[in-house]
PDB file of C-alpha atoms in Angstrom:
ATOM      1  CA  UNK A   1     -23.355 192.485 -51.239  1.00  0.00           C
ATOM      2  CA  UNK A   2     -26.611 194.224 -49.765  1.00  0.00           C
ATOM      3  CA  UNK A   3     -27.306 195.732 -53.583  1.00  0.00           C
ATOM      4  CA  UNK A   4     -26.477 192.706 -55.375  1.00  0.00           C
ATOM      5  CA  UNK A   5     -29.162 190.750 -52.837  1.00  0.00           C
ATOM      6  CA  UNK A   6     -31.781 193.250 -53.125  1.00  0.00           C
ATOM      7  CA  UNK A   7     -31.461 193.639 -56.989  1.00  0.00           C
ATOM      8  CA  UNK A   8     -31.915 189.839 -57.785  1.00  0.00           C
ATOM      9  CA  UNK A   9     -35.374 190.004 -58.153  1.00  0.00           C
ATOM     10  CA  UNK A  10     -35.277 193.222 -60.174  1.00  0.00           C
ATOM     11  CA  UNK A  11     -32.253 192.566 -62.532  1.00  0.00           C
ATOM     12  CA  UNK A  12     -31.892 189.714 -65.509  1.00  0.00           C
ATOM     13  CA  UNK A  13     -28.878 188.993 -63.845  1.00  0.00           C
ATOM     14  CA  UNK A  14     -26.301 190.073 -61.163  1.00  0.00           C
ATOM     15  CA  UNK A  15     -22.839 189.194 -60.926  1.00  0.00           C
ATOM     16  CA  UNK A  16     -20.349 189.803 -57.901  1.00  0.00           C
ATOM     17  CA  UNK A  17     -16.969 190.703 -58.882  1.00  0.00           C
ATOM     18  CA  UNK A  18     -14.218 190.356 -55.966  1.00  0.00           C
ATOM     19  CA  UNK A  19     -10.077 190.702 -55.523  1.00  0.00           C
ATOM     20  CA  UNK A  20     -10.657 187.787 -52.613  1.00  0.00           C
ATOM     21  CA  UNK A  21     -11.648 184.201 -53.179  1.00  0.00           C
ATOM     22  CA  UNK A  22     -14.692 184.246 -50.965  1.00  0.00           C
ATOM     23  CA  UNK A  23     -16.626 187.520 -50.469  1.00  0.00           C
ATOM     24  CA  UNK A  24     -17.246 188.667 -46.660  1.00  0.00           C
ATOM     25  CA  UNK A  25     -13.650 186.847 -45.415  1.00  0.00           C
ATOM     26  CA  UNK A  26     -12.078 189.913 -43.258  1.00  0.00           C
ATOM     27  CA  UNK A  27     -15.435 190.382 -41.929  1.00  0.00           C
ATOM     28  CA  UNK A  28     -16.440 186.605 -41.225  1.00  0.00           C
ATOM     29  CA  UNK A  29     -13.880 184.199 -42.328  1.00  0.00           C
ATOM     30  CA  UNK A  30     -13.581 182.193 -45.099  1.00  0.00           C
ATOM     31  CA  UNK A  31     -16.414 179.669 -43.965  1.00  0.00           C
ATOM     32  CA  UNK A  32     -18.829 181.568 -43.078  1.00  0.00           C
ATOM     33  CA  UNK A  33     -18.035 183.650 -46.054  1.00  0.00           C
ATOM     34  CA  UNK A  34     -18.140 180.628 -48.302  1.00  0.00           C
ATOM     35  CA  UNK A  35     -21.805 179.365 -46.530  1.00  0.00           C
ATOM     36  CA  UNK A  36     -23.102 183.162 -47.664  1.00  0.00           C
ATOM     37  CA  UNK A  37     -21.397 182.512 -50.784  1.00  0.00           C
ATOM     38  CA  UNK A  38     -23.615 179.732 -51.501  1.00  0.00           C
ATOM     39  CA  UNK A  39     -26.751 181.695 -50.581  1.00  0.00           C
ATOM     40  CA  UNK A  40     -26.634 183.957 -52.926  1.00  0.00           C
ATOM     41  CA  UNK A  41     -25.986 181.650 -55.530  1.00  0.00           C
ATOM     42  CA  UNK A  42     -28.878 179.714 -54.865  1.00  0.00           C
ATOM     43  CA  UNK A  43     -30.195 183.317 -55.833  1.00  0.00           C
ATOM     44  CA  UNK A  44     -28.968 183.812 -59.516  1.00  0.00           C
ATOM     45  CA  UNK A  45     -25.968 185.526 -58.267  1.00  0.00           C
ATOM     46  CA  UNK A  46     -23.313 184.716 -60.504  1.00  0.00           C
ATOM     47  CA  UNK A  47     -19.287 185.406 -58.693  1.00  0.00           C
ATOM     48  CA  UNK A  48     -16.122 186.368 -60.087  1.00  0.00           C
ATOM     49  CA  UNK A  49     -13.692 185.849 -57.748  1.00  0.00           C
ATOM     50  CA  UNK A  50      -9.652 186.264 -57.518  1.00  0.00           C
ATOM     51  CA  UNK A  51     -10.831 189.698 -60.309  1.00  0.00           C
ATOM     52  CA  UNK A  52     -10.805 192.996 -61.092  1.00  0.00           C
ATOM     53  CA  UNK A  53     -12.711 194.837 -62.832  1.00  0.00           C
ATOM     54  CA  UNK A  54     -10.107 196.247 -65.773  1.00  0.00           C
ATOM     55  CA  UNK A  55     -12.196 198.434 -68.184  1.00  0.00           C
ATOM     56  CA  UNK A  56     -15.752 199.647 -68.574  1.00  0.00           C
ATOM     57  CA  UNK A  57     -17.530 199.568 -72.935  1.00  0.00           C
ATOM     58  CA  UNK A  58     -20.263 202.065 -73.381  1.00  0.00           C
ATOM     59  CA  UNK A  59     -22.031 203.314 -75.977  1.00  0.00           C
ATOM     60  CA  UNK A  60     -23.757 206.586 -76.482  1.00  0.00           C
ATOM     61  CA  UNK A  61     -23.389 207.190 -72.819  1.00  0.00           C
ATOM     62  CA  UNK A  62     -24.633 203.902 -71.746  1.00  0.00           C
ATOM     63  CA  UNK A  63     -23.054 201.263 -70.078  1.00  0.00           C
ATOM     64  CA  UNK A  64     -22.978 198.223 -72.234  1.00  0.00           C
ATOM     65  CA  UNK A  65     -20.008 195.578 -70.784  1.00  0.00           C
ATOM     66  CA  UNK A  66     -17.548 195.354 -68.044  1.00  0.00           C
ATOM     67  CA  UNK A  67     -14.473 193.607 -68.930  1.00  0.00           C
ATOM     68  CA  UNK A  68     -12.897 191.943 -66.216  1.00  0.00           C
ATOM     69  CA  UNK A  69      -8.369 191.444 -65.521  1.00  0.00           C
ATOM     70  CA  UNK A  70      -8.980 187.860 -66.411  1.00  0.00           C
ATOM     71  CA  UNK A  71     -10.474 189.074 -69.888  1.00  0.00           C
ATOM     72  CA  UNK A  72     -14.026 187.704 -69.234  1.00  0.00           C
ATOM     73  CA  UNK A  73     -16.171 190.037 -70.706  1.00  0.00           C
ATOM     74  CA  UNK A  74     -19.771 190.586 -68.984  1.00  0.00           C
ATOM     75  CA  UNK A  75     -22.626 192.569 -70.888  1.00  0.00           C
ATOM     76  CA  UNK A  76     -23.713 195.302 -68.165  1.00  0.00           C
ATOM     77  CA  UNK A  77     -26.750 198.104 -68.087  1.00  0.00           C
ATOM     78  CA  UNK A  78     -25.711 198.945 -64.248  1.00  0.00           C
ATOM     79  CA  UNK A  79     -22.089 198.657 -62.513  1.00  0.00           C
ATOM     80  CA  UNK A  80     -22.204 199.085 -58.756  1.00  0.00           C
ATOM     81  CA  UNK A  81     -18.320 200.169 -57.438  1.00  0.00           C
ATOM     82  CA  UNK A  82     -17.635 199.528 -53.817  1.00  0.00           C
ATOM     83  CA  UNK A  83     -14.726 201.723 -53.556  1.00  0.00           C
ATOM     84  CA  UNK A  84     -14.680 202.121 -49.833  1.00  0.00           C
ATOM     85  CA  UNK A  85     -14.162 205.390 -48.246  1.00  0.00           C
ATOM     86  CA  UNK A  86     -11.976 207.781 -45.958  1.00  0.00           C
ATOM     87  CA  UNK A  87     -12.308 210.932 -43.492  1.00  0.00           C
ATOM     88  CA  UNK A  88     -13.428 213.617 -45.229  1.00  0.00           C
ATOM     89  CA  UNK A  89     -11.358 215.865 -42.664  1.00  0.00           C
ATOM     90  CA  UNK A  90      -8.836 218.097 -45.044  1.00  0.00           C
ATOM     91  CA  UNK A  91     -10.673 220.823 -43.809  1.00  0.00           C
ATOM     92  CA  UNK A  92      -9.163 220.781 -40.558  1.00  0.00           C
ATOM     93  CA  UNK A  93      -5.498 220.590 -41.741  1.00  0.00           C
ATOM     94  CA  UNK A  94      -4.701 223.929 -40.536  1.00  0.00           C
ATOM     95  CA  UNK A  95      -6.728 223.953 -36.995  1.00  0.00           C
ATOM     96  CA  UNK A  96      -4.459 222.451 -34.896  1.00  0.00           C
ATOM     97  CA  UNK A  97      -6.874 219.565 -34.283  1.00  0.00           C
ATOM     98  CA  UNK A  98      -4.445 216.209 -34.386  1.00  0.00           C
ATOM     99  CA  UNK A  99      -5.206 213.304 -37.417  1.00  0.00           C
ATOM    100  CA  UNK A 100      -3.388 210.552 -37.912  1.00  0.00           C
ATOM    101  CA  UNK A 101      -1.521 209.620 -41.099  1.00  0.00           C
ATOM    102  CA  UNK A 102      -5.033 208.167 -42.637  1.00  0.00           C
ATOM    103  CA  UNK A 103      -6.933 211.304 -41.966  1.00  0.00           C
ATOM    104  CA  UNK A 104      -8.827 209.728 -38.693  1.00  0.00           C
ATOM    105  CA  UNK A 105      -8.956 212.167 -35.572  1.00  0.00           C
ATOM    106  CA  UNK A 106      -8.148 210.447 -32.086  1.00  0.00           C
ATOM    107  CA  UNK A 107     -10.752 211.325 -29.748  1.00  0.00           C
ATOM    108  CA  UNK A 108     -10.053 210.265 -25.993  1.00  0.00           C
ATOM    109  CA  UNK A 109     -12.715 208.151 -23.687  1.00  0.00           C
ATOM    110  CA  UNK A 110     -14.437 211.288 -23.699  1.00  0.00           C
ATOM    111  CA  UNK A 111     -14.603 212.088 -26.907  1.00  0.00           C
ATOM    112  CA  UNK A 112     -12.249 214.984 -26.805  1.00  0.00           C
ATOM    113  CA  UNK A 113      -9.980 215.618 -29.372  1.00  0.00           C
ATOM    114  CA  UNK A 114      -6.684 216.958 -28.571  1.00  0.00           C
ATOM    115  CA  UNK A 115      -7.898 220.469 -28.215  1.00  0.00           C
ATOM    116  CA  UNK A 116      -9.940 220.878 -24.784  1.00  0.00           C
ATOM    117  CA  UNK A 117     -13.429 221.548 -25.436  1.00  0.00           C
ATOM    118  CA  UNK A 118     -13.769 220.488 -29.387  1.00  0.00           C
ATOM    119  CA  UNK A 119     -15.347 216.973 -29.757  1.00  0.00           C
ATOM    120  CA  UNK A 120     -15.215 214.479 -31.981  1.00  0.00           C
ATOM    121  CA  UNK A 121     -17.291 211.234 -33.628  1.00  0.00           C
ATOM    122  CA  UNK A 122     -18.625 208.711 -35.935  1.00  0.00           C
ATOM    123  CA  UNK A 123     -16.933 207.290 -39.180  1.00  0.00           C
ATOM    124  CA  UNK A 124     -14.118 210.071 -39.020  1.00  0.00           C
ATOM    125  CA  UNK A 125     -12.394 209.415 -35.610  1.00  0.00           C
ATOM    126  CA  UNK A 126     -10.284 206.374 -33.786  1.00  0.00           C
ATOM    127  CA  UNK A 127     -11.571 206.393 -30.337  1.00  0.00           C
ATOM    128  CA  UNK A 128     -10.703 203.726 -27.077  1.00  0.00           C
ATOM    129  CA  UNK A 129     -12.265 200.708 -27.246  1.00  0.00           C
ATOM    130  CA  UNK A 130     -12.596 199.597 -23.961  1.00  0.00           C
ATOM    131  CA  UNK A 131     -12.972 195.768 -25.342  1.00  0.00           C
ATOM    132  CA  UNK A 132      -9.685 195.539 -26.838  1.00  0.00           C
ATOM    133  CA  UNK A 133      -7.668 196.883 -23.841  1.00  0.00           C
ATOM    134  CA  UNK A 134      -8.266 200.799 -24.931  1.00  0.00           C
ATOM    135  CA  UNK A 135      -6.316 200.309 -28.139  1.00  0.00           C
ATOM    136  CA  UNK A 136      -7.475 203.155 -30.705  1.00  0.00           C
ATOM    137  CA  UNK A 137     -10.030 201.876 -33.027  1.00  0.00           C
ATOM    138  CA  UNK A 138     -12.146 203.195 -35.957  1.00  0.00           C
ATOM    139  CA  UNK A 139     -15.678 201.413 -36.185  1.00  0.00           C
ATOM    140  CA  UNK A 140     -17.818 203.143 -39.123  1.00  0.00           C
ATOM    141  CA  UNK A 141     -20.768 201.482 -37.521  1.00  0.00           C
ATOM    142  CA  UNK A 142     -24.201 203.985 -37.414  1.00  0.00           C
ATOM    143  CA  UNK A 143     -24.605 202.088 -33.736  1.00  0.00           C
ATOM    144  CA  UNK A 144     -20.993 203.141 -32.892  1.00  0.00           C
ATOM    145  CA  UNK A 145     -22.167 207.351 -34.081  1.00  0.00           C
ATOM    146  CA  UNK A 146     -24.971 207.379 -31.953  1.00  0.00           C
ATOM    147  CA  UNK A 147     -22.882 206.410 -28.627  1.00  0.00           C
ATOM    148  CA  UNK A 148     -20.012 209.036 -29.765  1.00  0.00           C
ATOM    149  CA  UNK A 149     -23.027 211.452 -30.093  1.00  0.00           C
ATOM    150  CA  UNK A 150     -24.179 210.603 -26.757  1.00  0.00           C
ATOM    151  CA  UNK A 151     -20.514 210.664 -24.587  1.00  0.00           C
ATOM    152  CA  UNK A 152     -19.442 213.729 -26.123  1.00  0.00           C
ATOM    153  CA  UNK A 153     -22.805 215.325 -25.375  1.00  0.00           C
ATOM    154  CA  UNK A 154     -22.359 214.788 -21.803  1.00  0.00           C
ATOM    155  CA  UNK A 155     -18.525 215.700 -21.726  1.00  0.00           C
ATOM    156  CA  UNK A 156     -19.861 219.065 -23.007  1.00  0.00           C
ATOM    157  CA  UNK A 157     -22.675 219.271 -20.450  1.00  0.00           C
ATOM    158  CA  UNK A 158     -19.973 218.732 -17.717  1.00  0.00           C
ATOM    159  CA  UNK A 159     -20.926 215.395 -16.971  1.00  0.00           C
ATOM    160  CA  UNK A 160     -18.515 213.350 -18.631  1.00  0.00           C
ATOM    161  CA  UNK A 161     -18.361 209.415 -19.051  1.00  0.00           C
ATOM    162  CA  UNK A 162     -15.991 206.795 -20.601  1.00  0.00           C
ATOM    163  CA  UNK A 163     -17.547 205.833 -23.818  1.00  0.00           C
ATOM    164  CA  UNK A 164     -17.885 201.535 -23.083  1.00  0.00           C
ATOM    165  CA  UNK A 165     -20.042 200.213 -25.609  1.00  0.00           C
ATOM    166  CA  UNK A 166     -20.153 197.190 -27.644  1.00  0.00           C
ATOM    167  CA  UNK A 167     -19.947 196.969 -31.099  1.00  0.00           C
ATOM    168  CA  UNK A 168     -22.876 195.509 -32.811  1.00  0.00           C
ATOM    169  CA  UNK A 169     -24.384 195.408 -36.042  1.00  0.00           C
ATOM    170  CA  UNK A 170     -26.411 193.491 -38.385  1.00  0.00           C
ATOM    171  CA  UNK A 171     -27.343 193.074 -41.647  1.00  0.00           C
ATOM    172  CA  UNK A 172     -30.143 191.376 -44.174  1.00  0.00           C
ATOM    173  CA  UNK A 173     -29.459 189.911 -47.181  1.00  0.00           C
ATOM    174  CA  UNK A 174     -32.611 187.113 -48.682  1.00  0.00           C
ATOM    175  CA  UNK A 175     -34.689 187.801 -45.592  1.00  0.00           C
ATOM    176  CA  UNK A 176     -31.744 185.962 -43.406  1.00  0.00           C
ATOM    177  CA  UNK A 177     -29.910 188.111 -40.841  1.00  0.00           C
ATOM    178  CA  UNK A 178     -26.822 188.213 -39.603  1.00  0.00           C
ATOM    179  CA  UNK A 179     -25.818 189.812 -36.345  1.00  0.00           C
ATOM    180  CA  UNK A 180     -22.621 190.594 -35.212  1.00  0.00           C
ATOM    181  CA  UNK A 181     -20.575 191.607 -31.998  1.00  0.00           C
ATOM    182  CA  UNK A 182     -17.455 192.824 -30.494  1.00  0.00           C
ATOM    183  CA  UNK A 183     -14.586 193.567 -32.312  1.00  0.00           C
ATOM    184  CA  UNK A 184     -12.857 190.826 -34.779  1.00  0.00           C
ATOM    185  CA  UNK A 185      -9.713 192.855 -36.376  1.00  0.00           C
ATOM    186  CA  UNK A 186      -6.703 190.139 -36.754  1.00  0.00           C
ATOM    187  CA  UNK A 187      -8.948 187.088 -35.157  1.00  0.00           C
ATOM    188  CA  UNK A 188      -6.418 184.227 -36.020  1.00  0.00           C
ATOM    189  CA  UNK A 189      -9.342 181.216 -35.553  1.00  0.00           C
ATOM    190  CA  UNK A 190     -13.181 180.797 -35.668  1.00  0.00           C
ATOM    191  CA  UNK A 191     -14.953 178.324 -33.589  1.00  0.00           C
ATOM    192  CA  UNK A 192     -18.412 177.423 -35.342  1.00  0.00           C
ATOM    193  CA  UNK A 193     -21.126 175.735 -33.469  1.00  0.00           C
ATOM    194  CA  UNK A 194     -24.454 174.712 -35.624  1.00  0.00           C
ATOM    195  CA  UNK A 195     -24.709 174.295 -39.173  1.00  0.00           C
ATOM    196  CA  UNK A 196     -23.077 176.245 -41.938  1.00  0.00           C
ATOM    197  CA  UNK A 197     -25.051 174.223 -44.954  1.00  0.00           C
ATOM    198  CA  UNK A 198     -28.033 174.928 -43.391  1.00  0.00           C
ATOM    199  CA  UNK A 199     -27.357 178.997 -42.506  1.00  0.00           C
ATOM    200  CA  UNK A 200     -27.943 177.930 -38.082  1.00  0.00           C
ATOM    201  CA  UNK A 201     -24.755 178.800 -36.870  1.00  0.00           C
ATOM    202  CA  UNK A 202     -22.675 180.941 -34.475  1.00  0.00           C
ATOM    203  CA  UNK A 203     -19.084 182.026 -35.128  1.00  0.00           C
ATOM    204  CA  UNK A 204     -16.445 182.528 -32.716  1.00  0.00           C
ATOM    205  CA  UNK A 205     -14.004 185.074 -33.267  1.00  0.00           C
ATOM    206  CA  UNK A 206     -10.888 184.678 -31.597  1.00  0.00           C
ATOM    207  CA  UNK A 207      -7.075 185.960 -30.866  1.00  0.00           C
ATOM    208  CA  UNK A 208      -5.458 183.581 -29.310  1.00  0.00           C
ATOM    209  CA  UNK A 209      -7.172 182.069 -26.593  1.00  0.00           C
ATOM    210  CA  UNK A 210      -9.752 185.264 -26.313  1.00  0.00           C
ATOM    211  CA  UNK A 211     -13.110 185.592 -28.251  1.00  0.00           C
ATOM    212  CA  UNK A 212     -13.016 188.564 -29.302  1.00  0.00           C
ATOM    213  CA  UNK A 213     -16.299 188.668 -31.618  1.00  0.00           C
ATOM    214  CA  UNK A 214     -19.314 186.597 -32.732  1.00  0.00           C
ATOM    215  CA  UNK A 215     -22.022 186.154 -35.323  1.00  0.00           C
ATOM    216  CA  UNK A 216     -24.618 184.326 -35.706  1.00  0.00           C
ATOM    217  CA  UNK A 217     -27.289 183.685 -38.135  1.00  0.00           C
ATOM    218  CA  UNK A 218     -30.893 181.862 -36.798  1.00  0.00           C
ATOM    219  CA  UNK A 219     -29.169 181.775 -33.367  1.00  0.00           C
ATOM    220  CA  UNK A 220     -30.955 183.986 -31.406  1.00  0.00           C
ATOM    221  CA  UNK A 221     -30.005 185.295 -28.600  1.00  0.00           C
ATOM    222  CA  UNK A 222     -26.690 184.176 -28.619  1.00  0.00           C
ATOM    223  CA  UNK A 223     -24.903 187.320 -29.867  1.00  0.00           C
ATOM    224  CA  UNK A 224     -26.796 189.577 -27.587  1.00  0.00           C
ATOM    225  CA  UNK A 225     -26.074 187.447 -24.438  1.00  0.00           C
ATOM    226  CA  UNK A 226     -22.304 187.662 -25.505  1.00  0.00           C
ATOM    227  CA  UNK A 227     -22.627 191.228 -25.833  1.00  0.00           C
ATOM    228  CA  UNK A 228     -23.586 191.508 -22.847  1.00  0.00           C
ATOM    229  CA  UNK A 229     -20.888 189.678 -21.189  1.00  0.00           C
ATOM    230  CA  UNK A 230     -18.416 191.513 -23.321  1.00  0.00           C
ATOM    231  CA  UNK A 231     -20.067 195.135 -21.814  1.00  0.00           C
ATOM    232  CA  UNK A 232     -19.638 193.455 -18.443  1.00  0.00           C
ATOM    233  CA  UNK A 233     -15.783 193.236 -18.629  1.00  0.00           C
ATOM    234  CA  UNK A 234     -15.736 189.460 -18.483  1.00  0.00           C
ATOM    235  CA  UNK A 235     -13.531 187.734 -20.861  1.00  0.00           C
ATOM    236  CA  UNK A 236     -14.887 184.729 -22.676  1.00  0.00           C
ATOM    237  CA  UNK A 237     -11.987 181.901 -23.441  1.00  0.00           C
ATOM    238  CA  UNK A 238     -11.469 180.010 -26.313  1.00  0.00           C
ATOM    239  CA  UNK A 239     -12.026 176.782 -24.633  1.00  0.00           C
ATOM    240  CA  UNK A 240     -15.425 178.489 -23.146  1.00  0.00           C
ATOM    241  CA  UNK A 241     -17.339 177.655 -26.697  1.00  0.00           C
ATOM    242  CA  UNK A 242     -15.305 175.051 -28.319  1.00  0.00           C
ATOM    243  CA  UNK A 243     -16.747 172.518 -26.176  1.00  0.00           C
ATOM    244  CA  UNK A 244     -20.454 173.191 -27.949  1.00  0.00           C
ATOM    245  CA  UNK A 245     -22.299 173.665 -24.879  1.00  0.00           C
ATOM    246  CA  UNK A 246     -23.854 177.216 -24.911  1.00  0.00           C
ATOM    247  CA  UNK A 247     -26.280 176.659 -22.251  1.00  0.00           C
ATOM    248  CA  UNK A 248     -24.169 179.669 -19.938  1.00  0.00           C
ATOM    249  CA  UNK A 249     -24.834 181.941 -22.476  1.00  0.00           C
ATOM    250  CA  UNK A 250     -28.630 181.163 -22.867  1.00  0.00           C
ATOM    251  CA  UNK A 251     -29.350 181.099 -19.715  1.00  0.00           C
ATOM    252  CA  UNK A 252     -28.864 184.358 -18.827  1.00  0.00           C
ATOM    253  CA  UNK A 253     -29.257 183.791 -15.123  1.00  0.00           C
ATOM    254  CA  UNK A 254     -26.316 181.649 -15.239  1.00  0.00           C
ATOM    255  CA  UNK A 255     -23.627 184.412 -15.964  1.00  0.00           C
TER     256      UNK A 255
END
């Protein structure tokens, strides 16, 4: 979604082709998805939801048309795959260092994998996340590497520490950013306070009466004042922002 916003103003046209009905739904849910959705078709993106991409027409080496499951054919110089990725970690099949069934390492609070003294992190390992009660997560977040970086540095140097960070990340997509906190995996509701149609909002991630994640987009500071009550070990309820009034959150010296 970051290439097809960054190419509009370079390409004739772009076109988003997704298996989902609204792009960004794991991540955000399907109305904050759908609000984003609308932003970049105010930008010339064209979408293709509910589709596949089903074969690929060149000719002399060129890319000339993607044909797509539903048999829409689209004329094409450039096709962009997200494909996703896994843990390039076959190499370590035969060390005695544990993966799991995916390929991930498990690394403790410490870093450490199962073998004392060899450390682990970034995209490739499933660590503690002291937000969701300890259970073993994998975030491929560049924030999340640098912490691993930093706790198994200092479990090496003797002085180790329970990694206890927050997730957070952002992204930019038509000069509007969207920031993002905690950890959202199987929310079951959002609560939204602000304005979807107008791209002023903060999202509420939740699992059953816990938020367990936010974003926000214009909304400053709200998703780094909930980070921070996340990295505190306080638990913030469901009821806590249904009600609309946010003024514990943005004023900080009310926490």
């Amino acid at each position: 979604m970051e290439v097809a916003a960054a190419l509009t103003d370079k390409a004739h046209s772009v076109s988003v082709i997704g298996i989902e009905a609204v792009p960004f739904r794991k991540a955000f849910g399907e109305k904050v998805g759908k609000a984003l959705m609308k932003l970049f078709e105010s930008n010339r993106v064209k979408f293709y939801m509910l589709n596949e991409v089903w074969e690929m027409r060149g000719h002399n080496g060129q890319l000339k048309e993607v044909v797509l499951k539903s048999g829409k054919v689209l004329r094409a110089d450039v096709c962009v795959i997200g494909i996703g990725s896994s843990p390039a970690t076959a190499f370590l099949k035969q060390s005695g260092v544990h993966m799991d069934s995916k390929g991930f390492i498990p690394v403790n609070k410490t870093m450490q994998t199962n073998i004392d003294g060899v450390f682990a992190g970034g995209d490739v390992v499933t660590f503690p996340l002291a937000l969701r009660s300890n259970k073993k997560v994998n975030i491929p977040h560049w924030q999340m590497a640098h912490v691993h970086g930093r706790v198994a540095a200092l479990s090496m140097m003797g002085k180790a520490s329970d990694i206890k960070t927050v997730p957070y990340f952002w992204t930019a997509m038509f000069g509007k950013s969207i920031r993002y906190a905690g950890y959202g995996d199987g929310f079951d509701d959002v609560v939204i306070q602000g304005d979807l149609d107008e791209l002023k909002f903060v999202a509420f991630y939740t699992k059953s009466e816990e938020v367990v994640a936010v974003a926000s987009m214009n909304y400053d500071p709200i998703v780094s004042r909930v980070a921070e009550v996340f990295g505190s070990g306080k638990t913030i309820r469901k009821r806590d922002v249904e009600t609309g009034d946010m003024s514990w959150l943005i004023d900080k010296s009310s926490q």
